[in-house]
Amino acid sequence: MTTTSEETPVRRGGVRAEERALAPDLARGIMLLLIVLSNTAFHLWAARRGPSGWQPADGSWLDHAVQFTMIIVLDLRVYPLFAFLFGYGMMQLFLRQTAAGNSERGAARILRRRSLWLIVIGLLHSTLLMAGDIVGYYGMLSLVLGLVFLRRSERALKRWICAGAVLIVFFAAQPVVSALLRGELGTLGYAGAEPGFMAYAAQEGNWLTAAGTRLETGLFITFLASALALAGGGYVVFLLGFWAARRRVLEEPGRHRTLLRRTAVIGITVGWLGALPAALAHVGALDVPADAQSEEGALTLLRDVTGNAAGLGYVAAVALFVHWWTSRRARVGAGEIAGSAASAIWGAGAGAGATVVAAVSAVGKRSLSCYLAHSLLFAPVLAAWGLGLGEHLSSWTMALFAVGVWLLTVAGAYALERAGRRGPAEAVLRRLMYGARAKAG
C-alpha cells in the first residue's frame, strides 16, 4: 500500500538501471580520472616546491609540461565539476522519491541521512588514507544546501545563484583585478607559508603521526572550508546542479544543445585562460612576484574563480558528446550508412567505442567505490609510511601511475557492471540510506 503521510512515508530504493542517464555516469567516470591526476602532486613528497607550494617545481622538460597542463586543465577545476554532479544527483534522487509518492519531507530526510553518512565516510577516509578527501566536504555542503534549497522554486534558486556569483566576484575576483590595476600583484598571498601538500602528511614516516595530521586536515576541509565556501558563494555550482536536474539537462542533452555548447565553449575558454598566468609563472615563462604565485596569491585566486567556469564547461562537453554518441548510434542502427564495407568498419569502431563508454560509465555508477579505491592503491604505495615510492617519482611518472590506477578501477567497475553488481561502497551507503526494508530499485 502506498501513502504519502508523514507517519508512513513511501520508501523506494535508489536509482534503477532503466532510470540511469548516460551523461551523468560518463561525466563521473571521467571526473574520477581528473581527480586521481589532480591528487598526484601531494604524493610527490620529496620534490622541491615553488612559490605555489603545490605543484613540484623541479624535474625535466616533460615534468614541466605535465605541471603546466595540470595547472591549466585540472588544478581547482575538478572540484566544481564534482560539485555540479553532486548537486545534480541530489536533486535527481529527491525528484525520484517524490515521483514515487514519498513526501518532500520524507525525501529530504533520506538525503539528510545520506549527507551525514558521507561526512562520516569522508572523515574516516581522511584519517586512514587521504587527507584531501572531498566526500565529507560535499557531504557537509549537501547537508546545509539540501535543508535550505531542495524544496525551493526555480526562481529562488536563480536568485541565490546570482547572489553567490556576486559574492565570488567580490571576495576573489575583485581583489585580483584591484591588485592588477595598481600593479601590486605581490600584495596578495605569502610565498613563505608552509606548503599546502604538508597538510596531507605523505612525507611522514610514522602512520599514526600521519593519521593525526590527516584527521586535522580532514576536519578543517569538512567543516571550516565548507563554511567558508557557503559564506563566500562557493555553493553556486552546487545549486546550478539542482537547477539543471530540474530541467533534465543531462538526461535530455538534445533539448539543451544551445545552452550546452555555449557553456562548453565559454566555460573551458575562461577556465583555461584564467589558469594560464599561473601555469606560465610556474614554468618561469612569466615573471611575477613569488607572493602572487602562493596559495593565497592573486594568480591562485584567479585560477580558483575561473575554475568554476571550467568545471561547468567539462560537464557540458560530456553531455554534448553523449548526445552525438547516442544520436549517431541510433542513425547507424536505422541503416543510415550504406554498403557492407562501411558498415563493417563503423560497426567494429562503434563496438570498441561502446565498450569504452560502457566501462567509463561503470566507473561513474560506482564513483564512491572507485574514489576510495584510488586511495587504497595510492597511499600505502606512495607515502613515506608505506613503500615510499612517491620519493622516487616525478610529475610525469606519477601521472602515468595515476592513469594506471584509474584504469584498474575501470576494469574492476566494468567487471562488476557485467556481473550486474553494485560497487561495495554504494551497496553499504544504499543500505545506510534506505534500510533493509526499502523497495528494491
Short mmCIF file of C-alpha atoms in Angstrom, two decimals:
data_model
loop_
_atom_site.label_atom_id
_atom_site.label_comp_id
_atom_site.label_asym_id
_atom_site.label_seq_id
_atom_site.Cartn_x
_atom_site.Cartn_y
_atom_site.Cartn_z
CA MET A 1 0.00 0.00 0.00
CA THR A 2 1.27 3.48 -0.87
CA THR A 3 0.83 6.52 1.30
CA THR A 4 2.24 10.00 1.40
CA SER A 5 1.60 10.61 5.08
CA GLU A 6 4.48 11.79 7.21
CA GLU A 7 3.92 8.87 9.60
CA THR A 8 4.38 6.20 6.93
CA PRO A 9 6.39 7.70 4.07
CA VAL A 10 6.88 5.82 0.85
CA ARG A 11 10.38 4.41 0.69
CA ARG A 12 11.71 3.23 -2.62
CA GLY A 13 15.31 2.28 -3.16
CA GLY A 14 17.93 4.06 -5.22
CA VAL A 15 18.06 4.61 -8.94
CA ARG A 16 17.10 1.65 -11.11
CA ALA A 17 19.08 0.61 -14.18
CA GLU A 18 16.40 1.83 -16.58
CA GLU A 19 16.31 5.24 -14.88
CA ARG A 20 20.02 5.97 -15.32
CA ALA A 21 21.14 8.58 -17.85
CA LEU A 22 24.45 8.13 -19.67
CA ALA A 23 25.75 11.69 -19.38
CA PRO A 24 25.98 11.95 -15.56
CA ASP A 25 27.57 8.49 -15.26
CA LEU A 26 30.07 9.16 -18.05
CA ALA A 27 30.91 12.56 -16.57
CA ARG A 28 31.54 10.98 -13.16
CA GLY A 29 33.76 8.32 -14.72
CA ILE A 30 35.87 10.95 -16.48
CA MET A 31 35.84 13.08 -13.33
CA LEU A 32 37.48 10.23 -11.40
CA LEU A 33 40.37 10.27 -13.87
CA LEU A 34 40.76 14.02 -13.43
CA ILE A 35 40.60 13.68 -9.64
CA VAL A 36 43.23 10.96 -9.45
CA LEU A 37 45.53 13.06 -11.66
CA SER A 38 44.94 16.22 -9.65
CA ASN A 39 45.78 14.33 -6.44
CA THR A 40 49.24 13.33 -7.65
CA ALA A 41 51.06 16.49 -6.53
CA PHE A 42 50.96 15.91 -2.77
CA HIS A 43 52.18 12.31 -3.16
CA LEU A 44 55.46 13.67 -4.57
CA TRP A 45 56.52 14.42 -1.03
CA ALA A 46 60.27 14.66 -1.71
CA ALA A 47 60.01 17.06 -4.66
CA ARG A 48 61.10 20.70 -4.49
CA ARG A 49 58.16 23.11 -4.42
CA GLY A 50 57.94 26.57 -5.90
CA PRO A 51 56.11 29.61 -4.50
CA SER A 52 52.73 27.97 -5.11
CA GLY A 53 53.52 25.29 -2.55
CA TRP A 54 51.57 22.72 -4.54
CA GLN A 55 52.92 21.56 -7.88
CA PRO A 56 56.59 20.46 -7.84
CA ALA A 57 58.98 22.98 -9.38
CA ASP A 58 61.75 20.58 -10.38
CA GLY A 59 62.17 17.88 -12.99
CA SER A 60 62.76 17.51 -16.71
CA TRP A 61 61.05 19.33 -19.54
CA LEU A 62 58.49 16.53 -19.61
CA ASP A 63 57.76 17.07 -15.92
CA HIS A 64 57.30 20.79 -16.52
CA ALA A 65 54.96 20.04 -19.43
CA VAL A 66 52.83 17.85 -17.15
CA GLN A 67 52.85 20.50 -14.40
CA PHE A 68 51.85 23.20 -16.90
CA THR A 69 49.00 21.07 -18.24
CA MET A 70 47.71 20.14 -14.80
CA ILE A 71 47.65 23.75 -13.62
CA ILE A 72 45.58 24.78 -16.64
CA VAL A 73 43.30 21.75 -17.00
CA LEU A 74 42.96 20.19 -13.54
CA ASP A 75 44.01 22.23 -10.52
CA LEU A 76 40.95 23.86 -8.90
CA ARG A 77 38.89 22.79 -11.93
CA VAL A 78 37.79 19.29 -10.94
CA TYR A 79 36.08 20.26 -7.67
CA PRO A 80 33.45 22.45 -9.40
CA LEU A 81 32.76 19.54 -11.77
CA PHE A 82 32.26 17.30 -8.74
CA ALA A 83 30.06 19.90 -7.02
CA PHE A 84 27.78 20.23 -10.05
CA LEU A 85 27.38 16.47 -10.45
CA PHE A 86 26.84 16.06 -6.70
CA GLY A 87 24.07 18.67 -6.69
CA TYR A 88 22.57 17.20 -9.85
CA GLY A 89 22.48 13.73 -8.31
CA MET A 90 20.88 15.05 -5.11
CA MET A 91 18.04 16.68 -6.99
CA GLN A 92 17.59 13.57 -9.16
CA LEU A 93 17.20 11.46 -6.02
CA PHE A 94 14.77 13.95 -4.50
CA LEU A 95 12.62 14.04 -7.64
CA ARG A 96 12.59 10.24 -7.93
CA GLN A 97 11.44 9.89 -4.35
CA THR A 98 8.64 12.41 -4.69
CA ALA A 99 7.56 10.93 -8.04
CA ALA A 100 7.25 7.55 -6.31
CA GLY A 101 4.83 9.04 -3.82
CA ASN A 102 7.13 9.98 -0.97
CA SER A 103 6.54 13.34 0.67
CA GLU A 104 9.04 16.12 0.12
CA ARG A 105 9.99 15.96 3.80
CA GLY A 106 10.44 12.20 3.58
CA ALA A 107 12.69 12.54 0.53
CA ALA A 108 14.66 15.30 2.25
CA ARG A 109 15.16 13.05 5.28
CA ILE A 110 16.71 10.35 3.10
CA LEU A 111 19.09 12.90 1.59
CA ARG A 112 19.91 14.29 5.02
CA ARG A 113 20.80 10.79 6.20
CA ARG A 114 22.95 10.34 3.10
CA SER A 115 24.81 13.59 3.80
CA LEU A 116 25.52 12.64 7.40
CA TRP A 117 26.90 9.25 6.40
CA LEU A 118 29.05 10.86 3.70
CA ILE A 119 30.57 13.11 6.36
CA VAL A 120 31.40 10.03 8.45
CA ILE A 121 32.84 8.18 5.43
CA GLY A 122 34.85 11.25 4.43
CA LEU A 123 36.41 11.70 7.87
CA LEU A 124 37.30 8.01 8.06
CA HIS A 125 38.85 8.25 4.60
CA SER A 126 40.83 11.33 5.62
CA THR A 127 42.14 9.77 8.81
CA LEU A 128 43.02 6.37 7.42
CA LEU A 129 44.35 7.20 3.96
CA MET A 130 43.89 10.55 2.24
CA ALA A 131 43.63 13.94 3.95
CA GLY A 132 42.37 15.72 0.85
CA ASP A 133 39.05 13.86 0.96
CA ILE A 134 36.18 15.69 -0.71
CA VAL A 135 33.37 13.28 0.22
CA GLY A 136 33.00 14.71 3.71
CA TYR A 137 33.32 18.26 2.39
CA TYR A 138 30.48 17.80 -0.08
CA GLY A 139 28.54 15.81 2.47
CA MET A 140 28.61 18.90 4.70
CA LEU A 141 27.66 21.21 1.83
CA SER A 142 24.84 18.90 0.77
CA LEU A 143 23.53 18.75 4.33
CA VAL A 144 23.20 22.53 4.54
CA LEU A 145 22.14 23.20 0.97
CA GLY A 146 19.70 20.30 0.99
CA LEU A 147 17.97 21.67 4.07
CA VAL A 148 17.68 25.15 2.59
CA PHE A 149 17.22 24.71 -1.16
CA LEU A 150 15.85 21.28 -2.15
CA ARG A 151 12.24 22.44 -1.98
CA ARG A 152 12.80 25.97 -3.24
CA SER A 153 11.36 27.17 -6.55
CA GLU A 154 13.46 27.66 -9.66
CA ARG A 155 13.09 31.40 -9.24
CA ALA A 156 14.54 31.20 -5.73
CA LEU A 157 17.39 29.02 -6.97
CA LYS A 158 18.24 31.56 -9.66
CA ARG A 159 18.24 34.41 -7.15
CA TRP A 160 20.62 32.59 -4.83
CA ILE A 161 22.85 31.56 -7.74
CA CYS A 162 23.15 35.20 -8.79
CA ALA A 163 23.83 36.25 -5.19
CA GLY A 164 26.55 33.62 -4.91
CA ALA A 165 28.15 34.76 -8.16
CA VAL A 166 28.29 38.31 -6.78
CA LEU A 167 29.96 37.04 -3.60
CA ILE A 168 32.57 35.13 -5.61
CA VAL A 169 33.39 38.21 -7.65
CA PHE A 170 33.57 40.38 -4.52
CA PHE A 171 35.73 38.06 -2.41
CA ALA A 172 38.00 36.58 -5.07
CA ALA A 173 37.89 38.33 -8.44
CA GLN A 174 37.72 41.90 -7.16
CA PRO A 175 40.96 41.76 -5.11
CA VAL A 176 42.83 40.29 -8.08
CA VAL A 177 41.57 42.94 -10.50
CA SER A 178 42.29 45.68 -7.99
CA ALA A 179 45.85 44.47 -7.38
CA LEU A 180 46.42 44.11 -11.12
CA LEU A 181 45.25 47.64 -11.87
CA ARG A 182 47.52 49.02 -9.16
CA GLY A 183 50.43 46.95 -10.42
CA GLU A 184 50.76 45.33 -7.00
CA LEU A 185 50.12 41.63 -7.56
CA GLY A 186 52.56 40.82 -4.78
CA THR A 187 50.30 42.38 -2.14
CA LEU A 188 48.16 39.22 -2.11
CA GLY A 189 49.47 36.00 -0.66
CA TYR A 190 52.61 34.92 1.15
CA ALA A 191 55.16 32.64 -0.52
CA GLY A 192 56.79 31.84 2.84
CA ALA A 193 53.76 29.95 4.15
CA GLU A 194 54.03 26.21 4.80
CA PRO A 195 53.49 24.33 1.53
CA GLY A 196 49.94 23.00 1.25
CA PHE A 197 51.00 19.44 0.47
CA MET A 198 52.44 19.15 4.01
CA ALA A 199 48.89 19.00 5.38
CA TYR A 200 48.45 15.63 3.67
CA ALA A 201 51.34 14.05 5.65
CA ALA A 202 52.55 11.85 2.78
CA GLN A 203 56.09 12.73 3.87
CA GLU A 204 55.57 11.40 7.41
CA GLY A 205 57.24 8.06 8.08
CA ASN A 206 55.03 7.09 11.01
CA TRP A 207 51.47 6.11 10.06
CA LEU A 208 49.97 7.10 13.40
CA THR A 209 51.54 10.56 13.31
CA ALA A 210 50.43 10.94 9.70
CA ALA A 211 46.90 9.88 10.67
CA GLY A 212 46.75 12.64 13.27
CA THR A 213 47.74 15.24 10.68
CA ARG A 214 45.29 13.82 8.18
CA LEU A 215 42.45 13.93 10.70
CA GLU A 216 43.22 17.56 11.48
CA THR A 217 43.25 18.38 7.76
CA GLY A 218 40.06 16.40 7.18
CA LEU A 219 38.24 18.24 9.95
CA PHE A 220 39.39 21.57 8.54
CA ILE A 221 38.24 20.74 4.99
CA THR A 222 34.95 19.15 6.04
CA PHE A 223 33.75 21.81 8.45
CA LEU A 224 35.70 25.07 8.19
CA ALA A 225 36.38 25.04 4.44
CA SER A 226 32.75 24.14 3.71
CA ALA A 227 31.56 27.00 5.95
CA LEU A 228 33.86 29.43 4.14
CA ALA A 229 32.57 28.15 0.80
CA LEU A 230 28.98 28.76 1.87
CA ALA A 231 29.80 32.27 3.11
CA GLY A 232 31.81 33.17 0.02
CA GLY A 233 29.40 31.97 -2.67
CA GLY A 234 31.05 28.61 -3.23
CA TYR A 235 27.63 26.97 -3.29
CA VAL A 236 26.84 28.41 -6.75
CA VAL A 237 27.90 25.40 -8.82
CA PHE A 238 26.09 23.08 -6.40
CA LEU A 239 22.83 24.99 -6.89
CA LEU A 240 23.36 25.05 -10.64
CA GLY A 241 23.31 21.25 -10.39
CA PHE A 242 19.94 21.50 -8.60
CA TRP A 243 18.57 23.75 -11.31
CA ALA A 244 19.92 21.67 -14.21
CA ALA A 245 18.49 18.45 -12.74
CA ARG A 246 15.02 20.01 -12.61
CA ARG A 247 15.42 20.87 -16.29
CA ARG A 248 16.80 17.38 -17.08
CA VAL A 249 19.74 18.94 -18.90
CA LEU A 250 21.95 15.84 -18.73
CA GLU A 251 19.15 13.33 -19.31
CA GLU A 252 17.97 15.21 -22.42
CA PRO A 253 21.04 16.99 -23.83
CA GLY A 254 19.47 17.23 -27.28
CA ARG A 255 16.86 19.66 -25.95
CA HIS A 256 19.57 21.88 -24.43
CA ARG A 257 22.22 21.89 -27.14
CA THR A 258 22.49 25.67 -27.39
CA LEU A 259 22.97 26.05 -23.63
CA LEU A 260 25.47 23.19 -23.53
CA ARG A 261 27.51 24.49 -26.48
CA ARG A 262 27.78 27.96 -25.01
CA THR A 263 28.67 26.57 -21.59
CA ALA A 264 31.32 24.25 -23.01
CA VAL A 265 33.00 26.86 -25.22
CA ILE A 266 32.81 29.81 -22.83
CA GLY A 267 33.44 27.77 -19.67
CA ILE A 268 36.52 25.92 -20.89
CA THR A 269 37.96 29.01 -22.59
CA VAL A 270 37.53 31.18 -19.49
CA GLY A 271 38.80 28.42 -17.21
CA TRP A 272 41.95 27.70 -19.18
CA LEU A 273 42.77 31.34 -19.79
CA GLY A 274 42.27 32.08 -16.10
CA ALA A 275 44.85 29.44 -15.18
CA LEU A 276 47.33 30.40 -17.91
CA PRO A 277 49.16 33.12 -15.89
CA ALA A 278 49.74 30.70 -13.00
CA ALA A 279 50.98 27.99 -15.38
CA LEU A 280 53.33 30.39 -17.18
CA ALA A 281 54.68 31.71 -13.88
CA HIS A 282 55.22 28.17 -12.60
CA VAL A 283 57.46 27.20 -15.52
CA GLY A 284 59.30 30.53 -15.44
CA ALA A 285 57.81 31.98 -18.60
CA LEU A 286 56.11 34.84 -16.72
CA ASP A 287 57.91 36.99 -14.17
CA VAL A 288 55.60 37.85 -11.26
CA PRO A 289 56.26 38.26 -7.52
CA ALA A 290 56.56 34.99 -5.61
CA ASP A 291 53.76 36.04 -3.25
CA ALA A 292 51.39 36.31 -6.24
CA GLN A 293 52.04 32.64 -7.02
CA SER A 294 51.41 31.45 -3.46
CA GLU A 295 48.33 29.52 -2.39
CA GLU A 296 46.61 32.76 -1.27
CA GLY A 297 48.13 34.83 -4.06
CA ALA A 298 46.50 36.69 -6.93
CA LEU A 299 47.24 34.05 -9.58
CA THR A 300 45.78 31.27 -7.43
CA LEU A 301 42.66 33.32 -6.68
CA LEU A 302 42.22 33.96 -10.40
CA ARG A 303 42.68 30.26 -11.11
CA ASP A 304 40.16 29.37 -8.41
CA VAL A 305 37.44 31.72 -9.65
CA THR A 306 37.74 30.68 -13.29
CA GLY A 307 37.85 27.01 -12.24
CA ASN A 308 34.09 27.16 -11.72
CA ALA A 309 33.62 28.03 -15.39
CA ALA A 310 35.95 25.23 -16.48
CA GLY A 311 34.15 22.62 -14.36
CA LEU A 312 30.80 23.55 -15.88
CA GLY A 313 32.37 23.53 -19.33
CA TYR A 314 33.63 19.99 -18.81
CA VAL A 315 30.16 18.76 -17.84
CA ALA A 316 28.63 20.44 -20.89
CA ALA A 317 31.26 18.93 -23.19
CA VAL A 318 30.50 15.42 -21.89
CA ALA A 319 26.75 15.99 -22.35
CA LEU A 320 27.31 17.12 -25.95
CA PHE A 321 29.44 14.06 -26.61
CA VAL A 322 26.68 11.81 -25.21
CA HIS A 323 24.11 13.48 -27.46
CA TRP A 324 26.35 12.98 -30.51
CA TRP A 325 27.16 9.41 -29.49
CA THR A 326 23.61 8.26 -28.90
CA SER A 327 22.29 10.07 -31.99
CA ARG A 328 24.98 8.56 -34.20
CA ARG A 329 24.35 5.06 -32.93
CA ALA A 330 20.61 5.49 -33.46
CA ARG A 331 21.13 6.66 -37.04
CA VAL A 332 23.53 3.81 -37.79
CA GLY A 333 21.07 1.38 -36.26
CA ALA A 334 18.44 2.72 -38.63
CA GLY A 335 20.69 1.97 -41.59
CA GLU A 336 21.95 5.45 -42.46
CA ILE A 337 25.38 4.12 -43.51
CA ALA A 338 25.02 2.08 -46.68
CA GLY A 339 27.43 -0.50 -48.01
CA SER A 340 28.76 -3.61 -46.29
CA ALA A 341 32.39 -2.38 -46.07
CA ALA A 342 31.45 0.94 -44.45
CA SER A 343 29.06 -0.81 -42.11
CA ALA A 344 31.69 -3.33 -41.09
CA ILE A 345 34.30 -0.61 -40.41
CA TRP A 346 31.87 1.53 -38.44
CA GLY A 347 30.49 -1.49 -36.62
CA ALA A 348 33.95 -2.53 -35.40
CA GLY A 349 34.81 1.01 -34.31
CA ALA A 350 31.42 1.56 -32.72
CA GLY A 351 31.69 -1.74 -30.86
CA ALA A 352 35.06 -0.80 -29.36
CA GLY A 353 33.80 2.69 -28.59
CA ALA A 354 30.69 1.33 -26.94
CA THR A 355 32.84 -0.86 -24.69
CA VAL A 356 34.97 2.12 -23.66
CA VAL A 357 31.90 4.28 -22.98
CA ALA A 358 30.25 1.49 -21.00
CA ALA A 359 33.41 0.87 -18.96
CA VAL A 360 33.94 4.54 -18.07
CA SER A 361 30.23 4.89 -17.27
CA ALA A 362 30.53 1.85 -15.00
CA VAL A 363 33.10 3.83 -13.00
CA GLY A 364 30.62 6.72 -12.78
CA LYS A 365 27.95 4.40 -11.42
CA ARG A 366 30.40 3.28 -8.72
CA SER A 367 32.13 6.61 -8.21
CA LEU A 368 32.39 6.37 -4.41
CA SER A 369 33.91 2.89 -4.52
CA CYS A 370 36.39 3.89 -7.22
CA TYR A 371 37.29 7.12 -5.42
CA LEU A 372 38.09 5.22 -2.23
CA ALA A 373 39.95 2.58 -4.23
CA HIS A 374 42.28 5.30 -5.56
CA SER A 375 43.49 5.96 -2.03
CA LEU A 376 43.86 2.26 -1.26
CA LEU A 377 46.12 1.97 -4.29
CA PHE A 378 47.91 5.30 -3.80
CA ALA A 379 48.63 5.88 -0.13
CA PRO A 380 50.29 2.61 1.00
CA VAL A 381 52.45 2.51 -2.11
CA LEU A 382 53.49 6.18 -2.34
CA ALA A 383 53.55 7.60 1.21
CA ALA A 384 56.68 7.59 3.35
CA TRP A 385 54.86 5.50 5.98
CA GLY A 386 54.23 2.87 3.28
CA LEU A 387 56.51 1.73 0.48
CA GLY A 388 57.63 5.32 -0.12
CA LEU A 389 57.55 5.18 -3.93
CA GLY A 390 56.48 8.84 -4.07
CA GLU A 391 60.05 9.85 -3.20
CA HIS A 392 61.33 8.40 -6.46
CA LEU A 393 58.66 9.52 -8.92
CA SER A 394 58.44 12.77 -10.85
CA SER A 395 55.45 14.65 -12.21
CA TRP A 396 55.21 12.72 -15.46
CA THR A 397 55.88 9.27 -13.98
CA MET A 398 53.38 9.99 -11.20
CA ALA A 399 50.82 10.94 -13.85
CA LEU A 400 51.38 7.57 -15.55
CA PHE A 401 50.95 5.83 -12.19
CA ALA A 402 47.68 7.72 -11.64
CA VAL A 403 46.33 6.74 -15.05
CA GLY A 404 47.25 3.13 -14.30
CA VAL A 405 45.34 3.29 -11.00
CA TRP A 406 42.30 4.74 -12.77
CA LEU A 407 42.44 2.01 -15.44
CA LEU A 408 42.46 -0.63 -12.71
CA THR A 409 39.26 0.86 -11.29
CA VAL A 410 37.78 0.96 -14.80
CA ALA A 411 38.48 -2.75 -15.21
CA GLY A 412 37.02 -3.53 -11.79
CA ALA A 413 33.92 -1.40 -12.32
CA TYR A 414 33.29 -2.90 -15.75
CA ALA A 415 33.59 -6.40 -14.32
CA LEU A 416 31.00 -5.51 -11.67
CA GLU A 417 28.80 -4.00 -14.38
CA ARG A 418 28.94 -7.17 -16.43
CA ALA A 419 28.09 -9.18 -13.33
CA GLY A 420 25.17 -6.86 -12.50
CA ARG A 421 26.62 -5.87 -9.13
CA ARG A 422 26.95 -2.51 -7.41
CA GLY A 423 30.17 -1.11 -6.03
CA PRO A 424 30.81 -2.16 -2.41
CA ALA A 425 30.73 1.42 -1.08
CA GLU A 426 27.49 2.13 -2.96
CA ALA A 427 25.92 -1.02 -1.53
CA VAL A 428 26.84 0.00 2.03
CA LEU A 429 25.68 3.60 1.57
CA ARG A 430 22.44 2.42 -0.01
CA ARG A 431 21.74 0.20 3.00
CA LEU A 432 22.51 3.08 5.39
CA MET A 433 20.24 5.45 3.45
CA TYR A 434 17.22 3.26 2.78
CA GLY A 435 17.48 0.45 5.31
CA ALA A 436 16.96 -3.24 4.71
CA ARG A 437 13.22 -2.89 4.03
CA ALA A 438 13.41 -0.29 1.27
CA LYS A 439 11.80 -1.21 -2.03
CA ALA A 440 14.20 -2.74 -4.49
CA GLY A 441 15.49 -0.38 -7.10
#
